[in-house]
XYZ file of C-alpha atoms in Angstrom:
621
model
C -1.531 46.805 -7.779
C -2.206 45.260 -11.299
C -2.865 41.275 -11.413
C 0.469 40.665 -13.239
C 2.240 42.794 -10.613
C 0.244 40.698 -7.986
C 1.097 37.422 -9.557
C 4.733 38.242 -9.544
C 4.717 39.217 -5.818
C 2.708 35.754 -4.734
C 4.670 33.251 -7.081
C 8.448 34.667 -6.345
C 7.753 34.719 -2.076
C 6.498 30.887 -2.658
C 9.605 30.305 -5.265
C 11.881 31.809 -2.180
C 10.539 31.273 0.800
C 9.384 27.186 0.443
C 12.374 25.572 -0.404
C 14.359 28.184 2.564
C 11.599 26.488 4.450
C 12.052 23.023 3.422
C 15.687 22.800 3.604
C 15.444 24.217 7.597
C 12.941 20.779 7.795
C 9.969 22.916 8.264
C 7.786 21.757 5.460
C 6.283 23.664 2.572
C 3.276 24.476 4.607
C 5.046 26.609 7.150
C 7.416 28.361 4.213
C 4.050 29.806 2.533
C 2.648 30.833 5.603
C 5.777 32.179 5.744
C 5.774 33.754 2.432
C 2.493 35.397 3.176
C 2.957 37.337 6.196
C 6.158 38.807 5.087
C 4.663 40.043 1.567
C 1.240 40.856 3.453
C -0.081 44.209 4.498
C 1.317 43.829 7.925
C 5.043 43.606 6.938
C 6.437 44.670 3.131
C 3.433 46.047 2.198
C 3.711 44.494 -1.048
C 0.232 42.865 -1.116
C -2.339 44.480 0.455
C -6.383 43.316 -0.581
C -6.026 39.230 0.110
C -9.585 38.415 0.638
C -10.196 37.673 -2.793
C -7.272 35.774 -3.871
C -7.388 33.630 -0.836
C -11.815 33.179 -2.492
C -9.832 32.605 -5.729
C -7.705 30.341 -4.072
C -9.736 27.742 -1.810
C -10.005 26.514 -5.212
C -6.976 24.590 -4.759
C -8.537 22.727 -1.456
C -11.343 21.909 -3.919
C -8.896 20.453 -6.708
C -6.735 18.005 -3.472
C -10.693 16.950 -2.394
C -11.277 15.891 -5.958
C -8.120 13.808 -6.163
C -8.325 12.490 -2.807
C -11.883 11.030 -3.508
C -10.091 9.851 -6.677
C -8.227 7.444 -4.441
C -10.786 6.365 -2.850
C -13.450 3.599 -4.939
C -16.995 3.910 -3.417
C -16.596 0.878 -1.958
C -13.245 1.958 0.402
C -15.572 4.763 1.232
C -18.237 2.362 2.791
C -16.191 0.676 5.104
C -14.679 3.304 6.702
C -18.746 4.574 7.365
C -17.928 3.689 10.957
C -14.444 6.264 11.458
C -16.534 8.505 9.699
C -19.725 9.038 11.219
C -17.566 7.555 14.777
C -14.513 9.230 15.237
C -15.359 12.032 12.730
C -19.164 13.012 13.844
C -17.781 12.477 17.979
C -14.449 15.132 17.389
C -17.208 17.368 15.895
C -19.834 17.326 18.369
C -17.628 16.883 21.363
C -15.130 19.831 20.306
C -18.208 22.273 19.586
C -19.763 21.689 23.055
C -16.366 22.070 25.227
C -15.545 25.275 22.895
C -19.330 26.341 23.705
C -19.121 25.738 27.025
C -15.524 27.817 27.421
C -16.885 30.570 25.383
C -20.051 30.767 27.940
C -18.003 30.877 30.533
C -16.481 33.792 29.774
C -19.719 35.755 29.478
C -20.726 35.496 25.782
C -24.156 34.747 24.549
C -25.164 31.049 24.266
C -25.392 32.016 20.750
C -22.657 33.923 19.738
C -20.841 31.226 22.029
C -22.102 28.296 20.153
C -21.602 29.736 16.621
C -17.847 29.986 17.845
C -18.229 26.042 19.171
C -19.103 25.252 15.618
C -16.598 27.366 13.739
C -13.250 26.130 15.464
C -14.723 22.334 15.737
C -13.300 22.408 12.011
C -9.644 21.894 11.129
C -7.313 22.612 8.162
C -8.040 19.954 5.444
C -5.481 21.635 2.862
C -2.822 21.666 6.150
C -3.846 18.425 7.399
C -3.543 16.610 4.125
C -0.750 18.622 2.863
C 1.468 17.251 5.489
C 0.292 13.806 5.665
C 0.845 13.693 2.511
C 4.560 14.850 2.744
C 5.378 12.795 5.393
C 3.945 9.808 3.554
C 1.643 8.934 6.028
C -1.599 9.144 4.426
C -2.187 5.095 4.044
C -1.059 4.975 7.912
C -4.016 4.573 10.731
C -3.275 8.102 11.385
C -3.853 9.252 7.702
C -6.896 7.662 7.658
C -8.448 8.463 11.060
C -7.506 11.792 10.267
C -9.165 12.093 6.869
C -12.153 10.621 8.146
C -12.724 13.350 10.458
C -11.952 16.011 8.138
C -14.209 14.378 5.374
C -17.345 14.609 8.117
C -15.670 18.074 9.383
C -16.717 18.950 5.196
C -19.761 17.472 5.558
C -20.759 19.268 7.991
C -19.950 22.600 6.807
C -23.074 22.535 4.833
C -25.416 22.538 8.199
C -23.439 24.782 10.147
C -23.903 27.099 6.899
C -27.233 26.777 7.426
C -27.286 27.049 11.354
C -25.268 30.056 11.698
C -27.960 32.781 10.453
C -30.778 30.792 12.752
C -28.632 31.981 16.055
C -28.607 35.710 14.912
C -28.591 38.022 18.218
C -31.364 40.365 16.610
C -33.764 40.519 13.865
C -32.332 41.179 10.363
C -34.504 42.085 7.819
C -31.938 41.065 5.123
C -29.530 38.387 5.820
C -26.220 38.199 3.951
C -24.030 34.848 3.515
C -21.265 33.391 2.315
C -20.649 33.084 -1.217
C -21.715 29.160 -1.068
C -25.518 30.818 -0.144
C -25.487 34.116 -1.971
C -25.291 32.579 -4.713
C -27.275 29.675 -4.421
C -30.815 29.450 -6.880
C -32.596 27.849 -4.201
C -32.747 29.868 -0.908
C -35.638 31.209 -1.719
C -37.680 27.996 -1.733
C -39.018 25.535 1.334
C -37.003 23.318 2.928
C -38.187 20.172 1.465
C -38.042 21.878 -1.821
C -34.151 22.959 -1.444
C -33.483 19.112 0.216
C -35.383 17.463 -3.187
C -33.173 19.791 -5.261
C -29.736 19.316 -3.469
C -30.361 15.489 -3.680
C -31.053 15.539 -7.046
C -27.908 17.410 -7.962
C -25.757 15.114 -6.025
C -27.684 12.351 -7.967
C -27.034 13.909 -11.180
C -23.175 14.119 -10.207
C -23.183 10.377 -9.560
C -24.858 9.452 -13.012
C -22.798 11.936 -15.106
C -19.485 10.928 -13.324
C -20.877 6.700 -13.379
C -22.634 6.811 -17.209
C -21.319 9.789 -19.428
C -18.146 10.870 -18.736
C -16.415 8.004 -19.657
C -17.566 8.543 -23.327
C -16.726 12.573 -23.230
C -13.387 11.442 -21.897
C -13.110 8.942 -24.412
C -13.949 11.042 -27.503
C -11.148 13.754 -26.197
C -8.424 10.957 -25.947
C -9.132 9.839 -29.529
C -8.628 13.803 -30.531
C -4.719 12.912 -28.918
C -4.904 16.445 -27.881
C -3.262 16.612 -24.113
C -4.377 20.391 -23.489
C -7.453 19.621 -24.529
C -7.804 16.708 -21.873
C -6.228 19.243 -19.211
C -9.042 21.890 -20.437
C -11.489 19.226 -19.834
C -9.925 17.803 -16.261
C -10.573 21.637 -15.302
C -13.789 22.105 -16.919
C -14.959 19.164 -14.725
C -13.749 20.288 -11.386
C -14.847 24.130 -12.094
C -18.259 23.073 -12.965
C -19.235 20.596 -10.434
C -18.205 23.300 -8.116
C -20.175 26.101 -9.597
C -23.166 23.501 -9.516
C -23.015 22.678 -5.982
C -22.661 27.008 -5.531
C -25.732 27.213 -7.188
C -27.633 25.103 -4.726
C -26.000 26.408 -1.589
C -23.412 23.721 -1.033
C -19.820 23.337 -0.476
C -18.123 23.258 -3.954
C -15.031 21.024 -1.838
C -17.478 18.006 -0.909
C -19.255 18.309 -4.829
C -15.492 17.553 -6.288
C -14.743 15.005 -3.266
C -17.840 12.957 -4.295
C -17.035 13.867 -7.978
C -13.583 12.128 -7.099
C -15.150 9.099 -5.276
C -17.429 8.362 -8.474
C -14.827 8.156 -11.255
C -12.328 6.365 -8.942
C -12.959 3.473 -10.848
C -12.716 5.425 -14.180
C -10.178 4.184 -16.664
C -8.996 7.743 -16.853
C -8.514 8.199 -13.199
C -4.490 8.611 -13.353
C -4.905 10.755 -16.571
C -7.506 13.364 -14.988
C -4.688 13.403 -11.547
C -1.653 13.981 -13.444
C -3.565 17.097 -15.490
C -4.748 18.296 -12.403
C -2.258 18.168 -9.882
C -0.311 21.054 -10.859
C -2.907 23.619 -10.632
C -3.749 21.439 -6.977
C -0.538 21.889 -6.067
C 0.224 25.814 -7.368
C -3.461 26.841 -5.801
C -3.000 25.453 -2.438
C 0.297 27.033 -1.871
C -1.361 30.520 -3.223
C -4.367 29.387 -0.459
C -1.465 29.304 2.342
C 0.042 32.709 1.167
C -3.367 34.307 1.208
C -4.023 32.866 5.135
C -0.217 34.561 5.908
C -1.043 37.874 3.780
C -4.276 37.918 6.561
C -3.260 38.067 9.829
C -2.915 40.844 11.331
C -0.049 41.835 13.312
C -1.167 45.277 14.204
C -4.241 43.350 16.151
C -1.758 40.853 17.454
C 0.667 43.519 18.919
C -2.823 45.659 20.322
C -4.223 42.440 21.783
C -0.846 39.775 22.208
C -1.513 37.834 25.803
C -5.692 37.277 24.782
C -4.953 36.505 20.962
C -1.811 34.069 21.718
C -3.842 33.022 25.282
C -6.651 31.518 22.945
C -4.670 30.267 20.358
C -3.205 27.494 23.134
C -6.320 26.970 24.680
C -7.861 26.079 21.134
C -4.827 23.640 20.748
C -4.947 21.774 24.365
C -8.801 21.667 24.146
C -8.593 19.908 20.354
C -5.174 17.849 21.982
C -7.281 16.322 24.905
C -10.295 15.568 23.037
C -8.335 14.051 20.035
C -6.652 12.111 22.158
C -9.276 10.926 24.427
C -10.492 9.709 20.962
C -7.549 8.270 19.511
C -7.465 6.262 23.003
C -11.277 4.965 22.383
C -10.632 3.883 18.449
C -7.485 2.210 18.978
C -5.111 4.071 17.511
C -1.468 2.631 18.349
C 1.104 5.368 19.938
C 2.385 6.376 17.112
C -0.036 6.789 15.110
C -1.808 8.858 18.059
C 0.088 12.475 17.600
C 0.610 12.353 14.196
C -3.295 12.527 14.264
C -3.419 14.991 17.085
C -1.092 17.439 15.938
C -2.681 16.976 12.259
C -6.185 18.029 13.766
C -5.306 20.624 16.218
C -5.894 23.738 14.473
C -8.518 25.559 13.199
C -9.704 25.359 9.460
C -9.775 27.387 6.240
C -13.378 27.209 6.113
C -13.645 28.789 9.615
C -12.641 32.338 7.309
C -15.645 31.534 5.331
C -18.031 30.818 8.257
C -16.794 34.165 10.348
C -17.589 36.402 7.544
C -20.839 34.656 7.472
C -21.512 34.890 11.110
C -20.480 38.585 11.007
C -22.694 39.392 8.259
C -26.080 37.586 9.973
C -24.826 39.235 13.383
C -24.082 36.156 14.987
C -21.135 37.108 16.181
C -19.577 40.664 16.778
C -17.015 42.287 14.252
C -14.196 42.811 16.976
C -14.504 39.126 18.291
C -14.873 37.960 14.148
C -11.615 40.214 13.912
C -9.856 38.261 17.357
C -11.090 34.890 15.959
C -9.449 35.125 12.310
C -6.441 35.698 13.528
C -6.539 32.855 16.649
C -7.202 30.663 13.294
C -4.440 31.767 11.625
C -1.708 31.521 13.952
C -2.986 28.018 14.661
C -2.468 27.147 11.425
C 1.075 28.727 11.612
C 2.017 26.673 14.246
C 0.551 23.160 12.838
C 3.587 22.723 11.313
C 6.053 23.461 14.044
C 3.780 21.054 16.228
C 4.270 18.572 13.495
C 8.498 19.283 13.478
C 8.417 19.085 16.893
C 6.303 15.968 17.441
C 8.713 14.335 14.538
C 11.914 15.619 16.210
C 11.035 15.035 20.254
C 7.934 13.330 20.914
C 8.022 10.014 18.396
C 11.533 9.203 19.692
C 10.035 9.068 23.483
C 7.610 6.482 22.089
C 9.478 4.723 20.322
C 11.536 4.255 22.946
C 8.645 3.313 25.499
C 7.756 0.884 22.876
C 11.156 -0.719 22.659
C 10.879 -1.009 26.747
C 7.602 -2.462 26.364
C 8.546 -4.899 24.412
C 11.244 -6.145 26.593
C 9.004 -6.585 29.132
C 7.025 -9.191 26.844
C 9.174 -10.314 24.712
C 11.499 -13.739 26.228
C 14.940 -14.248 25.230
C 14.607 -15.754 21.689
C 17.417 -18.307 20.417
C 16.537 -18.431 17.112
C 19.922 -18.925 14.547
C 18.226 -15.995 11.947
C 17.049 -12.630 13.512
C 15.690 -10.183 11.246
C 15.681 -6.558 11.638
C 13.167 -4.629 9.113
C 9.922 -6.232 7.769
C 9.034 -3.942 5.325
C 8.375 -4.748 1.676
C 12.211 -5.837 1.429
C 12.403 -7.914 4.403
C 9.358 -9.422 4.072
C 10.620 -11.513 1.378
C 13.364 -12.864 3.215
C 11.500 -13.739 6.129
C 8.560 -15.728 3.915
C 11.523 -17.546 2.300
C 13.194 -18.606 5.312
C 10.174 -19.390 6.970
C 9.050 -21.840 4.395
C 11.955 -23.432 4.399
C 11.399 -24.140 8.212
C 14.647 -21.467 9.116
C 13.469 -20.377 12.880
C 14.026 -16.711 13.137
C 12.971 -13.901 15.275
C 12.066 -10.746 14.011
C 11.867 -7.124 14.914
C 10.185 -3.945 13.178
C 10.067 -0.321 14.298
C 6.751 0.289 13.412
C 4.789 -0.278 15.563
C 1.229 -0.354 13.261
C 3.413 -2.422 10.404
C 3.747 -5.531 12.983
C -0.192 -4.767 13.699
C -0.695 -5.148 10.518
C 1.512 -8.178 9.675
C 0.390 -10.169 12.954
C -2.759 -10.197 10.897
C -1.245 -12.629 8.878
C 0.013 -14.830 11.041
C 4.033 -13.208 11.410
C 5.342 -13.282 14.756
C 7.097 -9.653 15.159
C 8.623 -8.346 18.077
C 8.850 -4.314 18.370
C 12.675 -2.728 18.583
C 15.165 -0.593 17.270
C 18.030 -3.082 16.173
C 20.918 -0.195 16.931
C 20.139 -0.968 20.188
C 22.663 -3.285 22.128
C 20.590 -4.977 24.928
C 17.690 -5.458 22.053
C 19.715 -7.401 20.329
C 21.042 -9.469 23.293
C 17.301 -9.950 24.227
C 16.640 -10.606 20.525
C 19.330 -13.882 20.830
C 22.541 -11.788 18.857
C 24.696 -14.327 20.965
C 23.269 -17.525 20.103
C 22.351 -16.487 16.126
C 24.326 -16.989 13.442
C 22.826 -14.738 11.566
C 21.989 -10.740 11.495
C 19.745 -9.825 8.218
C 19.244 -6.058 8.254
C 16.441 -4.942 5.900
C 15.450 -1.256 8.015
C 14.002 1.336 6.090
C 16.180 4.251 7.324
C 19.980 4.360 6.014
C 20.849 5.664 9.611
C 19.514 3.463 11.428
C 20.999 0.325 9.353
C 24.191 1.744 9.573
C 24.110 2.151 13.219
C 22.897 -1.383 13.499
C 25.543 -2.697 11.235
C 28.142 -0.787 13.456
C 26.458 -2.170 16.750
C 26.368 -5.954 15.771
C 30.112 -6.175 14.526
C 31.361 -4.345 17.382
C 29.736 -6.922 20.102
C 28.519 -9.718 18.178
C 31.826 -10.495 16.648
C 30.563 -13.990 15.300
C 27.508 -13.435 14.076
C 27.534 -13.247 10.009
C 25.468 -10.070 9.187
C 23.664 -9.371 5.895
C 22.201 -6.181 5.050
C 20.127 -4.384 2.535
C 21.825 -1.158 0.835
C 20.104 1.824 -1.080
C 22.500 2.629 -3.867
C 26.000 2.549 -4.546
C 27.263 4.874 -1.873
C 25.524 3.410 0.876
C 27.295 -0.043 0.063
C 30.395 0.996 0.515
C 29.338 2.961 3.623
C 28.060 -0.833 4.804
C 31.091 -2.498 3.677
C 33.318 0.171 5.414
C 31.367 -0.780 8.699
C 31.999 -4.694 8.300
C 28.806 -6.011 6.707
C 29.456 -9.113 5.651
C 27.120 -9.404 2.748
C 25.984 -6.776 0.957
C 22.788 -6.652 -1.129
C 21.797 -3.542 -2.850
C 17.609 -2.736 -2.990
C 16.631 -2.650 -6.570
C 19.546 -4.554 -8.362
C 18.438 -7.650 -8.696
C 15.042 -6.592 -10.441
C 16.586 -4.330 -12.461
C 18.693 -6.747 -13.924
C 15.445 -9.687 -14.058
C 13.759 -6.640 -16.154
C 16.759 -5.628 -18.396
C 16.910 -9.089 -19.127
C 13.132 -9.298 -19.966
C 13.846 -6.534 -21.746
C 16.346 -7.949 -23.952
C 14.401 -10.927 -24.702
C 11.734 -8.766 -26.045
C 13.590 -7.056 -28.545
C 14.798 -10.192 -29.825
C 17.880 -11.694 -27.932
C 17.612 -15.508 -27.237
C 16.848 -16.632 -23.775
C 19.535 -18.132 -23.089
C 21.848 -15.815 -24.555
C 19.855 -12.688 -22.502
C 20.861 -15.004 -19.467
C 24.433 -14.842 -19.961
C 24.684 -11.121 -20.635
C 22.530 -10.359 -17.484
C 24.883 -12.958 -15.356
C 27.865 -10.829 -17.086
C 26.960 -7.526 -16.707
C 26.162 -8.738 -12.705
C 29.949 -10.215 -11.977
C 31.282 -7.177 -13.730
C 29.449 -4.561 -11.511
C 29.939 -6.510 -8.738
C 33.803 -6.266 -9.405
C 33.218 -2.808 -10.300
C 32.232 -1.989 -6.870
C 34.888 -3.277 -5.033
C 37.425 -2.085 -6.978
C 35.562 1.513 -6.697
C 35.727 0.879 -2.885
C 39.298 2.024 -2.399
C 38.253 5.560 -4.127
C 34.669 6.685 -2.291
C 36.148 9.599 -0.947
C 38.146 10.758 -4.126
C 34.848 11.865 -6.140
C 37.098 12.862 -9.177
C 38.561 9.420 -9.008
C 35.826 7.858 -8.420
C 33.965 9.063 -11.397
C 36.938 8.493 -12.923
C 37.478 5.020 -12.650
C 33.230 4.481 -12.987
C 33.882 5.897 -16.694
C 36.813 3.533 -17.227
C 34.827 0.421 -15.918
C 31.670 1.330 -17.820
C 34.160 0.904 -21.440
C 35.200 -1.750 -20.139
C 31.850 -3.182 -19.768
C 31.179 -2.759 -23.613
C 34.377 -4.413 -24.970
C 33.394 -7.162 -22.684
C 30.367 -7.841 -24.999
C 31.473 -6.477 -28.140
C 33.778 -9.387 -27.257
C 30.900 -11.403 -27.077
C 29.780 -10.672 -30.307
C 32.645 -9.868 -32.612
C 30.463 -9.487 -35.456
C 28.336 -6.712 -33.568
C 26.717 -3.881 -35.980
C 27.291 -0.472 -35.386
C 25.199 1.398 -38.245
C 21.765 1.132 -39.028
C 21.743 -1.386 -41.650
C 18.697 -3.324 -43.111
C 18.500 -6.710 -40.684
C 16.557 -9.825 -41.636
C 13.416 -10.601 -38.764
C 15.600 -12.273 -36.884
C 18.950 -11.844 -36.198
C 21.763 -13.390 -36.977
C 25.233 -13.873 -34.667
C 26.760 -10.802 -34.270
C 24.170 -8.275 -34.991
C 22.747 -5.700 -32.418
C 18.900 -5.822 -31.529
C 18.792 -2.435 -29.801
């Protein structure tokens, strides 16, 4: 099959198969593994030599290492030394040795056995991150106990590398490796010559990244030329990875400490938004490739042993992970989003069987066995991660809400607050510096860790639940202020407090449009939606800048408020005629602008020469 004909295959199963995927709620992960066996050599037919485009395509795991070490500044990097070299070096050493010891103990070589120890210690960085990243949960403990781990799982690709042709079963006269190796300039010095030469190529990195390219980056800005500054993005990433090739290392933790360097760069968010795209486009070809390669005709020779070790290379990563999460502290939550991220095996474990089978560290049928136990493990990372989402985090999250009753005293507090996010935080620092009592609750469980910190006194609970709220003092308060992240769950709280808490005055935060009238329908008795009221302090700004007099930009902001408010109510009647609705939107938007062309009865309509400053009348826009 010609390249074209190949590219057309590969991009029109992701352009069908993710969103299919996404909309079921199984992630885009899942819908290119998807994509990949069902175009692959096992099923259609329609793609049959994968090895190199997935080679071609591990690219893209080098491009998300590069812009994840652009988030992090060299100094974020040093504290988290300790869940690095702690959590991450223990899950490494601790995994290898149980695997070893399993693999021993069903008759294989010490060798052969601890090569395999070494191999599945690793896990799926581009799967890992890929869904932490959709599930926004990268800046969560479990995001970054989890990227810790993988960043020392990198790390330590490099030694393995370097381990794996030492355990050979017999002498080889000639010992192939991986393209990181085959390639490299170096192998055929000493080992304190290849160490002097690998340090001073990572020092080189630093210096380049710290001293010069800021002035290469520079002169391309001042050309105005984006494609050139993509070209250039690209050029960077490509060659510190063919430099860290050349010396035997892995090109993935080159462009992570690439990343780390210029995270203080002024043209950080410049060289992610070029390179994102071909991040994003490579990694799903990566996923495709890893579906393309398994093979089903193994699977269906060998189903019972292939699917038997697939599980037991999931519970023995689940019970060490979590014996780990239990010994860093990670909160419940937090705890199997960071088990189930972890719990497969890795892309680079493809890399490091071919190696193994080419030094004769481990046999071709068991290489052949292992590739696919890897692959299906990574197939099912992100039903683990749907199913953990959908079943498990609700049984916590209730065992946390019982937990809390259990410490938590009846409050009597007049104000309780449900939500202490970024919204509700506000509210709650007002009240409480006014002196306002109020007791607050907050479903997540590592937010109130985090806000305890500084001083808050937050109770964990779902506020849709009835005898939550009676614990919480709903009989006694006189107020209910809902600020929740999730629509449903406000909504349901709304619903719960007017139904038994007839009294109590409830305010509550809406998203948009339609979910104020969805509050409103449910009795909320005040109604404040997210983002108006900074949107209107910024159109005013906004006004003021292009000329409008304070207090004049005042008055137009205060009208345009009363008349949306009105707008809204009178809209409320029609929310579930949409033709009507839009309708009557399009009438009330006119009669927005007659209200200030009424204003301003001298208002200018054409583009005629104005003086610096305007007089009465004239428009500034």
């Amino acid at each position: 099959m010609d390249l074209l004909t190949q590219a057309f295959v590969f991009l029109a199963a992701g352009v069908i198969a993710v969103p299919i995927a996404s909309r079921l709620g199984l992630g885009s992960v899942l819908g290119y593994l998807i994509a990949g066996a069902l175009i692959g050599p096992s099923a259609l037919k329609l793609i049959n030599e994968t090895e190199h485009v997935m080679h071609f395509a591990e690219f893209g795991v080098v491009m998300m290492l590069f812009l994840v070490g652009l988030e992090l500044q060299p100094q974020v990097l040093w504290r988290m030394r300790k869940p690095i070299l702690g959590l991450g070096g223990l899950q490494v050493i601790i995994t290898t040795l149980a695997i070893t010891g399993c693999a021993m103990a069903l008759g294989l070589a010490w060798q052969t056995a601890m090569a395999i120890g070494l191999i599945l210690a690793l896990s799926s960085t581009a799967i890992a991150l890929q869904i932490l990243e959709e599930k926004r949960l990268m800046k969560s403990e479990a995001g970054k106990s989890s990227f810790a781990v993988l960043l020392f799982q990198d790390i330590a690709v490099i030694p393995i590398i370097a381990l794996l042709p030492l355990l050979a079963l017999s002498d080889i006269t000639s010992t192939k490796v991986d393209d990181h190796a085959s390639s490299s300039i170096i192998s055929h010095l000493v080992a304190w010559q290849q160490a002097l030469i690998v340090l001073a190529v990572i020092a080189s990195i630093i210096f380049i990244g710290r001293y010069l390219i800021r002035h290469l980056f520079r002169f391309i800005a001042e050309s105005g030329l984006r494609e050139i500054f993509t070209a250039a993005a690209l050029l960077l990433v490509i060659g510190i990875a063919l430099l860290m090739n050349l010396v035997g290392l892995s090109p993935a933790l080159g462009a992570f400490i690439a990343g780390v360097v210029l995270a203080n760069n002024e043209y950080r968010h410049e060289l992610e938004a070029n390179i994102d795209p071909f991040k994003a486009l490579l990694l799903g070809l990566f996923f495709i490739s890893v579906g393309a390669g398994i093979d089903f005709s193994l699977i269906a020779e060998k189903p019972l042993i292939i699917m038997g070790l697939v599980l037991a290379l999931i519970l023995v990563k689940f019970v060490i992970l979590w014996v780990l999460a239990r010994v860093f502290g990670l909160l419940r939550g937090d705890k199997f989003w960071f088990i189930f991220a972890l719990a497969q095996g890795g892309e680079f474990g493809f890399v490091l069987l071919s190696l193994s089978s080419e030094s004769n560290v481990i046999p071709k049928d068991i290489v052949g066995i292992l590739t696919a136990v890897i692959a299906l493990s990574m197939v099912l990372t992100p039903i683990l991660i749907l199913l953990n989402e959908k079943y498990i985090q609700p049984l916590y999250d209730k065992d946390n809400n019982d937990s809390m009753e259990e410490t938590m005293e009846h409050q009597h507090n007049p104000v309780i607050i449900a939500g202490f996010g970024r919204f509700g935080q506000i509210v709650g620092r007002l009240l409480i510096a006014n002196q306002c009592s109020v007791t607050v609750l907050d479903h997540s469980a590592s937010n109130i860790a985090r806000v305890r910190e500084y001083g808050f006194m937050l109770y964990y609970g779902d506020a849709s639940r009835l005898d939550l709220l009676e614990t919480a003092g709903a009989k006694e308060a006189k107020l209910l202020i809902i600020a929740i992240d999730s629509r449903k769950k406000t909504n349901e709280a709304v619903a719960m407090a007017k139904k038994h808490f007839p009294h109590l005055k409830v305010l509550a935060r809406a998203y948009d449009v339609i979910h104020y009238h969805e509050l409103r329908e449910l009795g909320a008795d005040h109604i404040e939606r997210e983002v108006f009221q900074g949107s209107l302090s910024l159109g005013k700004k906004a006004l003021q800048e292009l000329g409008v007099p304070a207090y004049s930009a005042e008055r137009k902001a205060a009208l345009f408020a009363k008349h949306d408010e009105d707008t809204i109510h009178r809209l409320h009647e029609h929310r579930d005629d949409r033709k009507r609705f839009i309708s009557e939107s399009r009438i009330a938007q006119n009669e927005m602008m007659e209200i200030f062309k009424a204003e301003n009865p001298e208002v200018e309509t054409d583009n005629t020469e104005k003086s610096d400053k305007p007089d009465k009348g004239e428009t500034y826009c």
